[in-house]
Each structure stands twice: as structure tokens, then as C-alpha cells.
Short mmCIF file of C-alpha atoms and ligand atoms in Angstrom, two decimals:
data_model
loop_
_atom_site.label_atom_id
_atom_site.label_comp_id
_atom_site.label_asym_id
_atom_site.label_seq_id
_atom_site.Cartn_x
_atom_site.Cartn_y
_atom_site.Cartn_z
CA MET A 882 242.45 156.54 -30.02
CA THR A 883 241.41 155.08 -26.75
CA THR A 884 243.65 152.04 -27.16
CA TRP A 885 245.30 152.88 -23.84
CA LEU A 886 242.22 151.51 -22.08
CA LYS A 887 243.01 148.01 -23.29
CA SER A 888 246.07 147.73 -21.08
CA ALA A 889 244.90 150.11 -18.36
CA VAL A 890 245.03 149.15 -14.70
CA PHE A 891 243.12 151.64 -12.58
CA TYR A 892 243.53 152.60 -8.96
CA GLU A 893 240.44 154.22 -7.45
CA ILE A 894 241.13 156.99 -4.97
CA TYR A 895 238.52 158.35 -2.60
CA PRO A 896 240.11 161.79 -2.09
CA ASN A 897 238.90 162.32 1.48
CA SER A 898 240.70 159.23 2.64
CA PHE A 899 243.99 158.81 0.83
CA CYS A 900 246.59 161.23 2.12
CA ASP A 901 246.19 164.47 4.07
CA ALA A 902 249.11 166.77 3.26
CA ASN A 903 247.91 169.90 5.06
CA GLY A 904 246.88 168.25 8.32
CA ASP A 905 243.22 169.32 8.32
CA GLY A 906 241.92 165.78 8.69
CA TYR A 907 240.78 165.39 5.06
CA GLY A 908 242.78 163.88 2.26
CA ASP A 909 243.81 166.29 -0.49
CA LEU A 910 245.33 166.63 -3.95
CA VAL A 911 248.80 167.51 -2.68
CA GLY A 912 248.65 164.33 -0.60
CA ILE A 913 247.62 162.24 -3.60
CA THR A 914 250.40 163.79 -5.69
CA SER A 915 252.92 162.81 -3.04
CA LYS A 916 251.83 159.17 -3.36
CA LEU A 917 251.88 158.82 -7.13
CA ASP A 918 255.08 156.78 -7.12
CA TYR A 919 253.42 154.39 -4.72
CA VAL A 920 250.38 154.06 -6.99
CA ARG A 921 252.64 153.49 -9.99
CA SER A 922 254.63 150.90 -8.06
CA LEU A 923 251.52 148.76 -7.78
CA GLY A 924 251.42 148.40 -11.54
CA ALA A 925 248.56 150.86 -11.96
CA ASN A 926 248.82 153.16 -14.97
CA ALA A 927 245.56 155.03 -14.45
CA ILE A 928 243.68 156.68 -11.61
CA TRP A 929 239.97 157.15 -11.06
CA LEU A 930 239.36 160.00 -8.65
CA ASN A 931 236.00 160.12 -6.89
CA PRO A 932 234.40 163.61 -7.02
CA ILE A 933 236.77 166.46 -6.31
CA TYR A 934 234.33 169.26 -7.18
CA ASP A 935 232.99 172.01 -4.98
CA SER A 936 230.21 170.40 -2.93
CA PRO A 937 228.37 170.65 0.40
CA PHE A 938 229.20 166.90 0.75
CA MET A 939 225.72 165.65 1.48
CA ASP A 940 226.62 162.51 -0.51
CA GLY A 941 230.38 162.32 -0.39
CA GLY A 942 230.74 164.89 -3.20
CA TYR A 943 228.21 163.27 -5.56
CA ASP A 944 226.17 166.40 -4.89
CA VAL A 945 228.06 168.90 -7.02
CA ARG A 946 227.63 172.60 -6.27
CA ASP A 947 230.08 173.88 -8.89
CA TYR A 948 231.05 171.59 -11.75
CA PHE A 949 233.88 173.87 -12.82
CA LYS A 950 235.65 174.24 -9.50
CA VAL A 951 237.82 172.05 -7.29
CA SER A 952 236.54 171.77 -3.72
CA PRO A 953 238.76 173.87 -1.42
CA ARG A 954 238.73 170.83 0.86
CA PHE A 955 240.97 169.09 -1.66
CA GLY A 956 243.12 172.07 -2.57
CA THR A 957 243.44 174.84 -5.10
CA GLU A 958 242.95 174.81 -8.84
CA LYS A 959 246.72 174.86 -9.11
CA ASP A 960 246.99 171.80 -6.85
CA PHE A 961 244.73 169.97 -9.26
CA ASP A 962 246.73 170.99 -12.31
CA MET A 963 249.95 170.00 -10.59
CA PHE A 964 248.51 166.64 -9.63
CA LEU A 965 247.39 166.04 -13.20
CA ALA A 966 250.72 167.08 -14.68
CA ALA A 967 252.61 164.89 -12.20
CA ALA A 968 250.42 161.87 -12.94
CA HIS A 969 250.91 162.36 -16.68
CA ALA A 970 254.65 162.81 -16.24
CA LYS A 971 254.72 159.41 -14.51
CA GLY A 972 252.81 157.82 -17.38
CA MET A 973 249.47 157.63 -15.62
CA LYS A 974 246.06 158.58 -17.01
CA VAL A 975 243.48 160.28 -14.82
CA ILE A 976 239.73 159.99 -15.03
CA LEU A 977 237.34 162.06 -12.94
CA ASP A 978 233.89 161.24 -11.70
CA LEU A 979 231.20 162.88 -13.81
CA VAL A 980 227.80 163.33 -12.19
CA PRO A 981 225.40 163.95 -15.09
CA GLY A 982 222.01 163.06 -13.57
CA HIS A 983 221.74 165.41 -10.62
CA THR A 984 223.40 168.35 -8.91
CA SER A 985 223.55 169.51 -5.32
CA GLU A 986 220.51 171.34 -4.00
CA GLN A 987 222.98 174.22 -3.55
CA ASN A 988 223.96 174.32 -7.22
CA PRO A 989 223.27 177.88 -8.48
CA ASP A 990 221.46 176.56 -11.59
CA PHE A 991 219.13 174.61 -9.34
CA LEU A 992 218.53 177.61 -7.09
CA LYS A 993 217.69 179.68 -10.17
CA SER A 994 215.37 176.94 -11.34
CA ALA A 995 213.68 176.99 -7.91
CA GLU A 996 212.75 180.66 -8.17
CA PRO A 997 209.00 181.40 -8.23
CA VAL A 998 209.21 183.56 -11.34
CA GLU A 999 209.81 181.68 -14.58
CA ASN A 1000 213.32 182.12 -15.98
CA GLU A 1001 215.78 180.55 -18.45
CA LEU A 1002 216.69 177.72 -16.03
CA SER A 1003 213.17 176.84 -14.82
CA ASP A 1004 213.18 173.66 -16.92
CA ARG A 1005 216.79 172.65 -16.28
CA PHE A 1006 215.48 170.43 -13.46
CA ILE A 1007 212.34 168.33 -13.17
CA TRP A 1008 209.52 170.03 -11.30
CA THR A 1009 205.96 168.91 -10.79
CA LYS A 1010 203.11 171.36 -11.37
CA GLY A 1011 201.70 172.77 -8.17
CA GLU A 1012 202.81 172.46 -4.59
CA TRP A 1013 200.47 169.53 -3.86
CA SER A 1014 201.75 167.29 -6.59
CA PHE A 1015 203.70 164.24 -5.32
CA PRO A 1016 203.46 161.83 -8.26
CA GLU A 1017 203.73 158.11 -7.62
CA GLY A 1018 206.90 156.38 -8.70
CA PHE A 1019 209.07 159.49 -8.18
CA LYS A 1020 210.75 161.04 -5.17
CA ALA A 1021 209.42 164.60 -5.12
CA ILE A 1022 210.55 167.12 -2.51
CA GLY A 1023 208.30 170.05 -1.59
CA GLY A 1024 208.27 173.01 0.74
CA ARG A 1025 211.89 174.03 0.40
CA HIS A 1026 211.60 176.67 -2.29
CA ASN A 1027 209.05 179.26 -3.36
CA ARG A 1028 208.42 177.74 -6.77
CA GLN A 1029 204.92 176.25 -6.96
CA GLY A 1030 205.95 172.71 -7.61
CA ASN A 1031 208.10 169.97 -6.16
CA TYR A 1032 211.42 168.84 -7.51
CA ILE A 1033 212.18 165.26 -8.46
CA VAL A 1034 215.35 163.83 -7.01
CA ASN A 1035 217.69 161.33 -8.63
CA PHE A 1036 219.10 159.82 -5.44
CA PHE A 1037 219.01 161.56 -2.04
CA SER A 1038 216.73 164.51 -1.27
CA THR A 1039 219.73 166.82 -1.70
CA GLN A 1040 220.26 165.72 -5.33
CA PRO A 1041 217.66 167.28 -7.67
CA ALA A 1042 217.36 165.49 -11.03
CA LEU A 1043 218.49 167.38 -14.10
CA ASN A 1044 215.90 167.48 -16.84
CA TYR A 1045 216.78 165.27 -19.80
CA GLY A 1046 213.04 164.79 -20.38
CA PHE A 1047 210.88 161.67 -20.38
CA ASN A 1048 210.62 158.82 -22.86
CA ARG A 1049 207.08 157.75 -21.90
CA ILE A 1050 204.96 160.69 -20.84
CA ASP A 1051 202.23 159.84 -18.35
CA ASP A 1052 201.41 163.36 -17.23
CA PRO A 1053 202.09 166.10 -19.77
CA SER A 1054 201.36 168.79 -17.18
CA TRP A 1055 204.94 168.42 -15.87
CA GLN A 1056 206.75 165.69 -17.81
CA MET A 1057 208.57 167.05 -20.87
CA PRO A 1058 209.65 165.03 -23.93
CA HIS A 1059 213.28 163.91 -24.13
CA ASP A 1060 213.73 165.88 -27.34
CA CYS A 1061 212.25 169.19 -26.14
CA ASP A 1062 214.42 172.30 -26.14
CA ALA A 1063 214.95 172.29 -22.39
CA ALA A 1064 216.23 168.68 -22.48
CA LYS A 1065 218.52 169.55 -25.38
CA LYS A 1066 219.93 172.45 -23.39
CA THR A 1067 220.67 170.13 -20.46
CA ARG A 1068 222.64 167.92 -22.86
CA GLU A 1069 224.60 170.91 -24.09
CA TRP A 1070 225.36 171.88 -20.50
CA LEU A 1071 226.61 168.33 -19.87
CA LYS A 1072 228.86 168.54 -22.90
CA SER A 1073 230.25 171.84 -21.65
CA VAL A 1074 231.25 170.16 -18.36
CA ILE A 1075 232.91 167.31 -20.26
CA ARG A 1076 234.78 169.70 -22.56
CA PHE A 1077 235.93 171.85 -19.65
CA TRP A 1078 237.76 169.00 -17.92
CA LEU A 1079 239.06 167.37 -21.09
CA ASP A 1080 240.45 170.73 -22.19
CA ARG A 1081 242.15 170.90 -18.84
CA GLY A 1082 243.85 167.62 -19.61
CA VAL A 1083 241.94 164.81 -17.90
CA ASP A 1084 241.74 161.53 -19.80
CA GLY A 1085 238.09 160.69 -19.34
CA PHE A 1086 235.35 160.05 -16.84
CA ARG A 1087 233.73 157.47 -14.68
CA VAL A 1088 230.10 158.33 -15.20
CA ASP A 1089 227.89 158.21 -12.13
CA MET A 1090 224.43 156.62 -12.52
CA ALA A 1091 224.90 156.78 -16.27
CA ASP A 1092 221.58 155.08 -16.94
CA SER A 1093 219.55 157.62 -14.98
CA LEU A 1094 219.16 160.53 -17.40
CA VAL A 1095 215.87 160.23 -19.30
CA LYS A 1096 212.93 159.25 -17.09
CA ASN A 1097 210.37 156.50 -17.85
CA ASP A 1098 212.95 155.14 -20.25
CA GLY A 1099 212.24 151.44 -20.78
CA ASP A 1100 213.50 148.79 -18.40
CA ARG A 1101 216.56 148.99 -16.13
CA CYS A 1102 218.99 147.93 -18.81
CA GLU A 1103 217.72 149.04 -22.19
CA LYS A 1104 217.09 152.77 -21.62
CA PRO A 1105 216.82 153.68 -25.33
CA LYS A 1106 216.63 157.47 -25.02
CA THR A 1107 219.32 157.70 -22.35
CA SER A 1108 221.46 155.57 -24.67
CA GLU A 1109 220.86 158.08 -27.47
CA ILE A 1110 222.28 160.86 -25.32
CA TRP A 1111 225.43 158.90 -24.57
CA ARG A 1112 225.90 157.94 -28.22
CA ASP A 1113 225.75 161.63 -28.99
CA VAL A 1114 228.36 162.38 -26.30
CA ARG A 1115 230.53 159.57 -27.64
CA ALA A 1116 230.31 160.99 -31.16
CA MET A 1117 231.53 164.30 -29.76
CA LEU A 1118 234.46 162.57 -28.04
CA ASP A 1119 235.36 160.57 -31.13
CA SER A 1120 235.61 163.71 -33.18
CA GLU A 1121 237.02 166.19 -30.65
CA TYR A 1122 238.79 164.09 -27.99
CA PRO A 1123 239.57 160.70 -29.54
CA ASP A 1124 241.75 159.63 -26.59
CA ALA A 1125 239.15 160.27 -23.91
CA VAL A 1126 237.32 157.39 -22.29
CA LEU A 1127 233.91 157.02 -20.69
CA VAL A 1128 233.41 154.31 -18.07
CA SER A 1129 229.85 153.88 -16.92
CA GLU A 1130 228.15 152.97 -13.72
CA TRP A 1131 225.39 151.06 -15.49
CA CYS A 1132 226.21 147.39 -14.92
CA ASP A 1133 224.83 146.02 -18.14
CA PRO A 1134 226.29 145.33 -21.61
CA GLN A 1135 223.76 147.86 -22.94
CA ALA A 1136 226.15 150.55 -21.70
CA ILE A 1137 228.62 149.57 -24.42
CA ARG A 1138 225.89 149.79 -27.07
CA ALA A 1139 225.13 153.23 -25.61
CA GLY A 1140 228.65 154.36 -26.47
CA PHE A 1141 230.63 153.73 -23.29
CA HIS A 1142 234.14 152.39 -23.68
CA ALA A 1143 233.80 150.32 -20.51
CA ASP A 1144 231.13 149.54 -17.96
CA PHE A 1145 231.45 148.31 -14.39
CA MET A 1146 230.33 144.86 -13.38
CA LEU A 1147 229.13 145.88 -9.92
CA ASP A 1148 227.87 143.80 -7.05
CA HIS A 1149 224.33 143.16 -8.29
CA HIS A 1150 222.49 140.14 -6.98
CA GLY A 1151 223.24 137.05 -9.05
CA ASN A 1152 225.60 138.60 -11.60
CA PRO A 1153 228.97 136.91 -12.26
CA TYR A 1154 230.92 139.23 -9.96
CA ASN A 1155 228.43 138.68 -7.17
CA LEU A 1156 228.48 134.91 -7.63
CA LEU A 1157 232.24 134.88 -7.75
CA VAL A 1158 233.08 136.81 -4.60
CA ARG A 1159 230.09 138.42 -2.91
CA ALA A 1160 227.02 136.17 -2.86
CA GLU A 1161 225.89 135.57 0.71
CA GLU A 1162 223.74 133.11 2.55
CA GLU A 1163 220.93 135.68 2.99
CA GLU A 1164 220.65 135.93 -0.77
CA GLY A 1165 220.19 132.16 -1.02
CA LYS A 1166 223.45 131.83 -2.93
CA PHE A 1167 227.10 131.45 -1.97
CA SER A 1168 230.18 132.92 -3.47
CA TYR A 1169 232.60 130.64 -5.30
CA PHE A 1170 235.16 131.40 -2.60
CA ASP A 1171 232.79 130.22 0.15
CA LYS A 1172 234.86 128.15 2.59
CA LYS A 1173 232.35 125.34 2.66
CA GLY A 1174 232.30 124.94 -1.10
CA ARG A 1175 228.69 125.96 -1.63
CA GLY A 1176 229.45 128.21 -4.62
CA ASP A 1177 228.46 127.48 -8.19
CA ALA A 1178 231.17 127.82 -10.81
CA ALA A 1179 228.82 126.75 -13.60
CA ALA A 1180 226.50 129.70 -13.00
CA ILE A 1181 229.48 132.06 -12.95
CA ALA A 1182 230.85 130.70 -16.22
CA ASP A 1183 227.45 130.95 -17.94
CA ALA A 1184 226.73 134.44 -16.70
CA PHE A 1185 230.21 135.76 -17.43
CA THR A 1186 230.25 134.25 -20.90
CA SER A 1187 226.91 135.72 -21.86
CA TRP A 1188 227.94 139.18 -20.57
CA HIS A 1189 231.26 138.93 -22.40
CA ASN A 1190 229.54 137.80 -25.61
CA ALA A 1191 226.94 140.54 -25.35
CA ILE A 1192 229.75 143.10 -25.36
CA GLY A 1193 231.28 141.28 -28.29
CA GLY A 1194 234.69 142.95 -28.09
CA LYS A 1195 233.19 146.42 -28.59
CA GLY A 1196 234.12 147.59 -25.10
CA TYR A 1197 235.39 146.40 -21.75
CA ILE A 1198 234.07 145.21 -18.44
CA GLY A 1199 235.38 147.22 -15.50
CA ILE A 1200 236.43 144.56 -12.99
CA ILE A 1201 236.52 145.90 -9.45
CA SER A 1202 238.14 144.64 -6.27
CA CYS A 1203 235.56 146.81 -4.51
CA ASN A 1204 234.50 150.44 -4.72
CA HIS A 1205 233.43 153.31 -2.47
CA ASP A 1206 229.82 151.98 -2.36
CA THR A 1207 230.56 148.34 -1.61
CA PRO A 1208 231.84 146.61 1.54
CA ARG A 1209 235.47 145.65 1.23
CA LEU A 1210 236.21 141.95 0.76
CA ALA A 1211 238.23 141.86 4.00
CA PRO A 1212 237.63 140.75 6.68
CA THR A 1213 235.20 138.30 5.02
CA TYR A 1214 238.21 136.80 3.30
CA SER A 1215 241.72 136.29 4.69
CA GLN A 1216 244.76 137.80 2.96
CA GLU A 1217 245.57 134.35 1.57
CA VAL A 1218 242.15 134.04 -0.07
CA LEU A 1219 242.27 137.65 -1.25
CA LYS A 1220 245.30 136.72 -3.34
CA LEU A 1221 243.27 134.02 -5.08
CA ILE A 1222 240.36 136.39 -5.56
CA TYR A 1223 242.44 139.19 -7.07
CA ALA A 1224 244.25 136.72 -9.29
CA THR A 1225 240.94 135.40 -10.58
CA LEU A 1226 239.25 138.77 -11.01
CA PHE A 1227 242.16 140.39 -12.78
CA THR A 1228 242.86 137.56 -15.19
CA LEU A 1229 239.29 137.52 -16.46
CA PRO A 1230 238.69 139.77 -19.47
CA GLY A 1231 238.24 143.36 -18.45
CA VAL A 1232 239.95 146.46 -17.12
CA PRO A 1233 241.08 146.06 -13.48
CA PHE A 1234 239.98 148.70 -10.97
CA LEU A 1235 241.74 148.30 -7.64
CA TYR A 1236 240.10 150.26 -4.82
CA TYR A 1237 242.63 152.09 -2.61
CA GLY A 1238 243.68 149.99 0.36
CA ASP A 1239 242.54 146.71 -1.15
CA GLU A 1240 246.16 146.02 -2.04
CA ILE A 1241 246.94 145.72 1.67
CA GLY A 1242 243.63 144.07 2.58
CA MET A 1243 242.07 147.02 4.39
CA LYS A 1244 238.98 145.88 6.22
CA TYR A 1245 235.39 146.97 5.95
CA VAL A 1246 234.50 148.55 9.30
CA LYS A 1247 231.05 147.35 10.25
CA ASP A 1248 228.58 149.67 11.98
CA MET A 1249 230.71 152.77 11.55
CA PRO A 1250 228.50 155.83 12.22
CA SER A 1251 227.56 157.46 8.93
CA VAL A 1252 229.46 160.55 7.81
CA GLU A 1253 228.43 162.70 4.84
CA CYS A 1254 225.58 160.30 4.09
CA GLY A 1255 227.89 157.40 3.51
CA PHE A 1256 225.59 155.22 5.68
CA ALA A 1257 226.65 151.57 5.39
CA ARG A 1258 229.25 152.66 2.82
CA THR A 1259 231.13 154.66 5.47
CA GLY A 1260 233.03 151.59 6.68
CA THR A 1261 234.56 151.13 3.25
CA ARG A 1262 235.88 154.71 3.08
CA THR A 1263 238.19 154.81 6.11
CA PRO A 1264 241.59 156.51 5.76
CA MET A 1265 244.39 154.73 3.96
CA GLN A 1266 246.66 152.83 6.33
CA TRP A 1267 250.21 153.83 5.48
CA ASP A 1268 252.00 152.80 8.68
CA THR A 1269 251.44 152.45 12.42
CA SER A 1270 252.16 156.08 13.36
CA VAL A 1271 249.44 158.51 14.41
CA ASN A 1272 246.32 158.21 12.21
CA ALA A 1273 248.05 155.35 10.40
CA GLY A 1274 250.24 157.91 8.64
CA PHE A 1275 247.23 159.36 6.81
CA SER A 1276 247.14 162.70 8.62
CA THR A 1277 248.67 164.62 11.48
CA ALA A 1278 245.31 166.14 12.48
CA ALA A 1279 243.87 165.68 15.96
CA LYS A 1280 240.62 164.52 14.35
CA THR A 1281 240.35 162.93 10.92
CA PHE A 1282 237.40 162.84 8.50
CA LEU A 1283 236.72 159.25 9.60
CA PRO A 1284 238.42 157.39 12.42
CA THR A 1285 241.56 155.60 11.29
CA GLU A 1286 242.11 151.89 11.80
CA THR A 1287 245.57 150.92 13.00
CA ASP A 1288 246.79 147.42 12.27
CA LYS A 1289 250.25 145.90 12.50
CA VAL A 1290 249.83 143.89 9.29
CA VAL A 1291 247.35 145.92 7.30
CA ASN A 1292 249.54 148.90 6.46
CA VAL A 1293 251.83 149.77 3.59
CA ALA A 1294 255.07 150.09 5.58
CA ALA A 1295 254.77 146.61 7.10
CA GLN A 1296 253.83 144.99 3.81
CA GLU A 1297 256.61 146.70 1.87
CA LYS A 1298 259.04 144.77 4.08
CA ASP A 1299 257.35 141.42 3.66
CA LYS A 1300 258.04 139.69 0.33
CA LYS A 1301 254.96 137.51 0.75
CA SER A 1302 252.58 140.34 1.59
CA LEU A 1303 249.36 141.04 -0.27
CA LEU A 1304 250.87 144.33 -1.41
CA ASN A 1305 253.84 142.64 -3.05
CA PHE A 1306 251.55 140.00 -4.47
CA ILE A 1307 249.44 142.65 -6.22
CA ARG A 1308 252.62 144.02 -7.79
CA ALA A 1309 253.62 140.58 -9.00
CA LEU A 1310 250.13 139.90 -10.32
CA PHE A 1311 249.90 143.12 -12.35
CA ASP A 1312 253.41 142.56 -13.60
CA PHE A 1313 252.53 139.06 -14.75
CA ARG A 1314 249.32 140.33 -16.36
CA LYS A 1315 251.25 143.02 -18.18
CA SER A 1316 253.78 140.61 -19.61
CA ASN A 1317 251.13 138.33 -21.12
CA ASP A 1318 249.12 139.91 -23.90
CA ASP A 1319 246.58 137.08 -23.79
CA PHE A 1320 245.15 138.71 -20.67
CA ILE A 1321 244.26 141.81 -22.60
CA SER A 1322 242.90 139.88 -25.55
CA ASN A 1323 239.19 139.34 -25.96
CA HIS A 1324 239.50 135.58 -25.77
CA LEU A 1325 237.71 133.70 -22.99
CA GLU A 1326 236.69 130.09 -22.68
CA PHE A 1327 235.62 128.35 -19.51
CA VAL A 1328 236.88 124.80 -19.82
CA HIS A 1329 235.78 123.45 -16.46
CA ALA A 1330 233.20 125.02 -14.17
CA LYS A 1331 231.21 122.88 -11.77
CA GLY A 1332 230.21 123.65 -8.17
CA ALA A 1333 233.30 124.38 -6.07
CA GLU A 1334 235.54 122.24 -8.26
CA PRO A 1335 238.53 124.03 -9.77
CA LEU A 1336 237.42 126.81 -12.08
CA CYS A 1337 239.44 126.56 -15.29
CA TYR A 1338 239.41 129.11 -18.05
CA ARG A 1339 241.52 129.86 -21.06
CA ARG A 1340 242.71 133.29 -22.08
CA GLY A 1341 244.35 132.70 -25.43
CA LYS A 1342 247.17 130.25 -24.77
CA LEU A 1343 246.96 130.67 -21.02
CA LEU A 1344 245.01 128.29 -18.84
CA CYS A 1345 244.02 129.54 -15.38
CA VAL A 1346 243.11 127.04 -12.69
CA VAL A 1347 241.58 128.20 -9.40
CA ASN A 1348 240.93 126.11 -6.32
CA PRO A 1349 238.89 128.06 -3.74
CA LEU A 1350 238.82 125.22 -1.19
CA ASP A 1351 241.16 124.38 1.64
CA ALA A 1352 241.38 120.87 0.21
CA LYS A 1353 243.24 119.35 -2.66
CA GLN A 1354 241.16 118.79 -5.81
CA THR A 1355 241.66 117.62 -9.38
CA ALA A 1356 240.62 119.23 -12.64
CA PRO A 1357 239.65 116.95 -15.56
CA ILE A 1358 241.94 118.61 -18.07
CA THR A 1359 244.62 116.97 -20.16
CA LEU A 1360 247.79 118.94 -20.67
CA ASP A 1361 251.21 118.11 -22.02
CA ALA A 1362 252.89 116.02 -19.29
CA LYS A 1363 255.80 118.43 -19.15
CA ALA A 1364 253.66 121.55 -18.66
CA LYS A 1365 254.56 123.54 -15.56
CA PRO A 1366 252.73 126.55 -14.15
CA ILE A 1367 254.18 129.91 -15.16
CA PHE A 1368 252.47 131.70 -12.26
CA SER A 1369 251.21 130.29 -8.98
CA VAL A 1370 249.49 131.46 -5.86
CA GLY A 1371 249.82 128.86 -3.13
CA LYS A 1372 251.40 125.57 -4.18
CA GLU A 1373 252.11 124.64 -7.78
CA ALA A 1374 249.55 122.51 -9.59
CA LYS A 1375 250.86 119.29 -11.19
CA VAL A 1376 249.95 117.80 -14.51
CA LEU A 1377 248.99 114.13 -14.29
CA LYS A 1378 248.01 111.80 -17.12
CA ASP A 1379 244.50 113.02 -17.83
CA LYS A 1380 243.96 115.56 -15.11
CA ILE A 1381 245.59 118.32 -13.11
CA ASP A 1382 246.33 117.91 -9.44
CA VAL A 1383 245.26 121.18 -7.87
CA PRO A 1384 246.58 122.02 -4.37
CA SER A 1385 244.28 123.57 -1.76
CA LEU A 1386 243.71 127.34 -1.98
CA SER A 1387 245.69 127.82 -5.16
CA PHE A 1388 245.70 129.68 -8.45
CA ASN A 1389 247.89 128.47 -11.29
CA VAL A 1390 248.46 129.56 -14.84
CA PHE A 1391 249.81 127.23 -17.53
CA LYS A 1392 250.98 128.25 -20.95
CA THR A 1393 249.54 125.84 -23.52
CA LYS A 1394 250.15 125.38 -27.24
C1 LIG B 1978 226.63 156.41 -7.48
C2 LIG B 1978 227.83 156.69 -6.60
C3 LIG B 1978 227.37 156.81 -5.18
C4 LIG B 1978 226.44 158.01 -5.11
C5 LIG B 1978 225.27 157.86 -6.08
C6 LIG B 1978 224.55 159.16 -6.28
O1 LIG B 1978 226.06 155.19 -7.22
O2 LIG B 1978 228.79 155.68 -6.78
O3 LIG B 1978 228.44 156.95 -4.29
O4 LIG B 1978 225.92 158.12 -3.81
O5 LIG B 1978 225.69 157.45 -7.35
O6 LIG B 1978 225.32 160.06 -7.00
#
């Protein structure tokens, strides 16, 4: 059974940017394999690999040309199998990115579907009727193929939407029902992709735009017919691959009801993750870690509790430090504050997902020219900073996929040597988390949450106390006078008669009865 997910700690690797073993300027599977001990040393026991499939890379690989083939950019089929075997031998699970909603415009099934003469794949994608049809509410691309119709895209113009049908049909001339034969065949195709990689040994998938399958399918969260598809996929996993996990990019507890084992809490305006670390002045809100104390712990506690309760222990929240679509938290936050942030994020209930480089505080590079349609996301995908040698030790190439940042402090070699580094802190944090089962329990209770006052929450017998401000505060909580923190970031908090004295910029955990 998928019980391994409960204690999983994931490390997300963007393959282009992690380690280039063959010196061509792009990261590759042999490079990743060579760094597995490093990944394991962080306390991670699972890896999420962003797409590694054959692709023209018009959206960083989320435009898949061949779902059954490893991109030669990342290595050979054998390189993949060796990577997987090595990860497993070191006790690490591996999940791949699954892109179910769209393919590349160069995918052979799409090209077949785009032919002017009707064939068995004509309805595998969504096409309007007639070359002049550009229906409102959809992105339809015309004039690129001889078929008399325009294809609907799921994301960029290079990513034609696969046809899982429509829930509400507004125009029957081109919109097909979600339970028509063509839509059922798309589902079967999706299952064949899933089976192919599970048979090859992977441990599951992070599912891209999981809520995007059936069109006109209720509101953003509910998606009843899309949910039906995933429940069907889950039933298949439960019977054929009971250890495999599905983690969705959906960002709503509905994903768990739809059959996902876990779902990411992404940076969406006003959700608990956003309010905790990413809310910005422009959005009219401030993150809890805002230096001036303008955050709102009460809103975070309410929102997190209702999300947690909505899941009701039936699945997990994927808690991210960042991901390949989101600006990194540095340089907005210093390394000192990042420690508090990671400690908070990864002691809340959920499965931690650490984005490569966040363990050393790699910085978001603002205004980096877009590569492979990364656009603003490009600055969060720069090569891993291993040391201060050429290309920060990422590659020996004269030119790398993205320019490399060199920094005396923000690199693995420097931080390995420094006991107090962010890197060594992450190791200590995951180690502490691992040795306390309460952190993987489903228990959560916010006991004090008000403005920028210390945020206090219980996980079973553990009480976590966070102070985001550079000023001493107190928390109105009564503990046994002798209680001492069992884990601290910054200075140790002290128990007073009917309150806790909480030092500036600190995170403390007490064990209570
Ligand atoms: C997801 C991916 C993102 C990609 C998009 C389209 O949001 O995380 O990187 O561009 O889907 O596949």
C-alpha cells in the first residue's frame, strides 16, 4: 500500500538544471544519478522529476512529443533505468511528471488527428468545426494544419488539448460528451502511459494540471467529471499497482475526493501557503513572515484548518518550499528567515517537497530572459550551485542551458563546511521531523494565531512556536515550568508562569504531556 507516502520527503529536480555529466550544457540523468547520495543526505527519501520525456521543449518539457521515450537531452533509456535502479537501491522512491491534459503539437497522435481526412485519431484532440470557428471561452489555434477546424489548447499554443469530452455541452457541432467513445479511448491511452512507467518501476506521478481534463466541468474546484476519470485511474492503481502514488497539481481538497493520494497547496492568492510565506503588498495582504509584522496568523490558521479538515485524513497536502513555476523565496527572505520558514512549512501536516537549490537558499533571478517559454519562471530554474568553480560546478560546457549564478555562500561546497548553514539546517530539520511521529500524524490544532504574534500549533504532543519578527514576543500559553524546547531555530524560548517568552526570529518545539 501507499503507506510510504506518509513519511515521504520529496526533492524536486528540474532535470535541465541539476547536474550536467556529459558537458553539453544541459543537466542529465547520469548527472542526477551521481548526486543521489547528496539528495539522500538531505533527508529526502523520494524524488519528483520534472518531465524527462522526448519533447521539443516549447514549455520546459510539458509539451510531450513521445510519452514512451526519454528525451535524448537527458540521456538514453538505459541511463533512465540505471538512475531508477540506483535511487531504489538507496531507498528512494521516484515519481515522474505525468502530463495528461495536452501533448506537444509535434506529438504523432496530434499530427494524425490534424490530417484533413478523418481517421481513428481525429477525435483524440478537441477540434472545432470549420476553419472559421474560434469559440469564446477557449483558446483555438487555426491555420497550422489542413484539417478544417481549429484545435483547442490546454495551456500554450503548442499544447493541444486531449479530448476527454465536455460535461456541459454548449455547441454539439464540435463538443463531445465526456462519456463518448472517443473520450473513453483517450482515458485508455492515459492508462497505457501510466502502466508503461509503473511497469518500468517508477513509484508514481506528479500529475500536471490534473483538473483540466473534461471541459465545461463545473467550477474550478469541483470538476465532477474530471474527478470521475481520476477515481477510475485510482481504482486501476489500487488493484494493479497498490504502491503507486498520484500527487496532483489541483490545489484544492477536491483532488483527494477525486482519488489523488496527495495534492499540492500551491501559491494561490489568499490560500494558507500564500498567506504564510508569499502574500505581497500588491495583493493587499502580507505574508506572516513580513518584516514589519503586517501578516495575519489568524487567517492562516483558519484557512489551513479548513483545508486540513476538508481532506479529513484521506490524503495529504503537498507542502512546497517552491517549485519550477514559482519564484524562489530567496532573496525576498534571508537565510536566517528561510530556516524559520522551512521549519514552519515542514512541521505542518503534509508531505514536504523541497525544490532543488532551496536547501542552500538559491535565489530567484529577476528579469532573466525567457528560455523554452519559462517566461517569469526562468529565474527559478537556474543551474544548481554546487561550488564556485566554472558554471558553479553544474557543467563544464562553454554555454549552459541558463546562465549560472556564482555565489560564495550560496553553494553546496561552502555550506557543507559550515555547521550553521541552511544546508545543514535542512538536514537537522528533516532528521528531527523523522524522529517524531507526531509530525506525520493527522493531528493539528492551532492554539494561538493572531496577527504577527507567535504562531503556536500542536502536532500531537508537540507544540511549535514561531516568531517571525525581529523582536522578542510572548505567547499566552501555559506549559509545565520545567518544559524546555526539544528543537530550536534561533534562541531557545523560555517557559514563564502563564506564558512563553519567545525570542526574536525563532522557532521552538516543546514536547508536552
Ligand atoms: C503546470 C506545470 C507548468 C506547465 C503547465 C502546462 O502548471 O507545472 O510548468 O507549464 O502545467 O503543462
